[in-house]
PDB file of C-alpha atoms in Angstrom:
ATOM      1  CA  MET A 147       0.000   0.000   0.000  1.00 77.00           C
ATOM      2  CA  ASP A 148       1.463   3.346  -1.062  1.00 97.00           C
ATOM      3  CA  LEU A 149       0.954   6.070   1.524  1.00 97.00           C
ATOM      4  CA  VAL A 150       1.248   9.838   1.133  1.00 98.00           C
ATOM      5  CA  GLY A 151       1.483  12.748   3.532  1.00 97.00           C
ATOM      6  CA  VAL A 152       0.886  16.459   3.030  1.00 96.00           C
ATOM      7  CA  ALA A 153       4.260  16.909   1.274  1.00 96.00           C
ATOM      8  CA  GLU A 154       3.331  14.346  -1.375  1.00 97.00           C
ATOM      9  CA  ILE A 155      -0.182  15.758  -1.687  1.00 97.00           C
ATOM     10  CA  ARG A 156       1.372  19.186  -2.323  1.00 96.00           C
ATOM     11  CA  ALA A 157       3.261  17.726  -5.282  1.00 96.00           C
ATOM     12  CA  MET A 158       0.172  15.891  -6.545  1.00 96.00           C
ATOM     13  CA  LEU A 159      -1.707  19.220  -6.504  1.00 95.00           C
ATOM     14  CA  GLY A 160       0.953  20.943  -8.599  1.00 94.00           C
ATOM     15  CA  ASN A 161       3.290  22.159  -5.849  1.00 95.00           C
ATOM     16  CA  VAL A 162       0.780  24.282  -3.974  1.00 95.00           C
ATOM     17  CA  SER A 163       1.809  25.711  -0.603  1.00 96.00           C
ATOM     18  CA  ARG A 164       1.825  23.472   2.455  1.00 94.00           C
ATOM     19  CA  GLN A 165      -0.974  25.595   3.930  1.00 96.00           C
ATOM     20  CA  ARG A 166      -3.133  25.205   0.786  1.00 96.00           C
ATOM     21  CA  ALA A 167      -2.525  21.443   0.709  1.00 96.00           C
ATOM     22  CA  SER A 168      -3.573  21.212   4.374  1.00 95.00           C
ATOM     23  CA  VAL A 169      -6.747  23.205   3.702  1.00 96.00           C
ATOM     24  CA  ILE A 170      -7.643  20.864   0.824  1.00 96.00           C
ATOM     25  CA  ALA A 171      -6.824  17.744   2.868  1.00 96.00           C
ATOM     26  CA  ASN A 172      -9.133  18.967   5.645  1.00 95.00           C
ATOM     27  CA  GLN A 173     -12.167  19.382   3.374  1.00 95.00           C
ATOM     28  CA  ARG A 174     -15.119  17.171   4.234  1.00 95.00           C
ATOM     29  CA  ASN A 175     -15.066  15.460   0.848  1.00 96.00           C
ATOM     30  CA  PHE A 176     -11.330  14.624   0.977  1.00 98.00           C
ATOM     31  CA  PRO A 177     -10.518  10.971   1.757  1.00 98.00           C
ATOM     32  CA  GLU A 178     -10.121   9.991   5.395  1.00 97.00           C
ATOM     33  CA  PRO A 179      -6.515   9.438   6.457  1.00 98.00           C
ATOM     34  CA  VAL A 180      -5.580   5.828   7.160  1.00 98.00           C
ATOM     35  CA  ALA A 181      -3.504   6.900  10.170  1.00 97.00           C
ATOM     36  CA  VAL A 182      -2.523   9.919  12.215  1.00 97.00           C
ATOM     37  CA  LEU A 183       1.118   9.735  13.215  1.00 96.00           C
ATOM     38  CA  ALA A 184       3.352  12.087  15.179  1.00 96.00           C
ATOM     39  CA  MET A 185       4.489  13.561  11.839  1.00 92.00           C
ATOM     40  CA  GLY A 186       0.905  14.070  10.687  1.00 95.00           C
ATOM     41  CA  LYS A 187      -1.844  12.351   8.749  1.00 97.00           C
ATOM     42  CA  VAL A 188      -1.226   9.781   6.026  1.00 98.00           C
ATOM     43  CA  TRP A 189      -3.540   8.705   3.224  1.00 98.00           C
ATOM     44  CA  ARG A 190      -3.647   5.890   0.698  1.00 98.00           C
ATOM     45  CA  LYS A 191      -2.176   7.255  -2.507  1.00 98.00           C
ATOM     46  CA  SER A 192      -4.917   5.555  -4.527  1.00 98.00           C
ATOM     47  CA  ASP A 193      -7.622   7.346  -2.489  1.00 98.00           C
ATOM     48  CA  VAL A 194      -5.995  10.735  -3.106  1.00 98.00           C
ATOM     49  CA  GLU A 195      -5.550   9.977  -6.826  1.00 97.00           C
ATOM     50  CA  ALA A 196      -9.243   9.034  -7.108  1.00 97.00           C
ATOM     51  CA  TRP A 197     -10.214  12.264  -5.325  1.00 97.00           C
ATOM     52  CA  LEU A 198      -8.021  14.257  -7.722  1.00 96.00           C
ATOM     53  CA  GLU A 199      -9.644  12.597 -10.744  1.00 95.00           C
ATOM     54  CA  LYS A 200     -13.094  13.594  -9.511  1.00 94.00           C
ATOM     55  CA  HIS A 201     -12.494  17.003  -7.947  1.00 92.00           C
ATOM     56  CA  ARG A 202      -9.410  18.424  -9.636  1.00 81.00           C
ATOM     57  CA  PRO A 203      -8.940  16.728 -13.012  1.00 65.00           C
ATOM     58  CA  GLU A 204      -6.621  19.520 -14.192  1.00 74.00           C
ATOM     59  CA  THR A 205      -4.042  18.434 -11.563  1.00 66.00           C
ATOM     60  CA  SER A 206      -4.557  14.690 -11.927  1.00 56.00           C
ATOM     61  CA  THR A 207      -1.424  12.578 -11.708  1.00 56.00           C
ATOM     62  CA  SER A 208      -2.783   9.620 -13.694  1.00 51.00           C
TER      63      SER A 208
END
């Protein structure tokens, strides 16, 4: 299972700021993280990619 944190999500969104990536990741429709670690939340990469396809196709990584 590939996991991503906010830094990877930033890149997937086209290198937006860390603050902007955090705002997006905290939206109600964003996938739930699979874990919350001391370093922060982590998500399944496939969940984030699916969200990007649906909500932000212009930044899709697929």
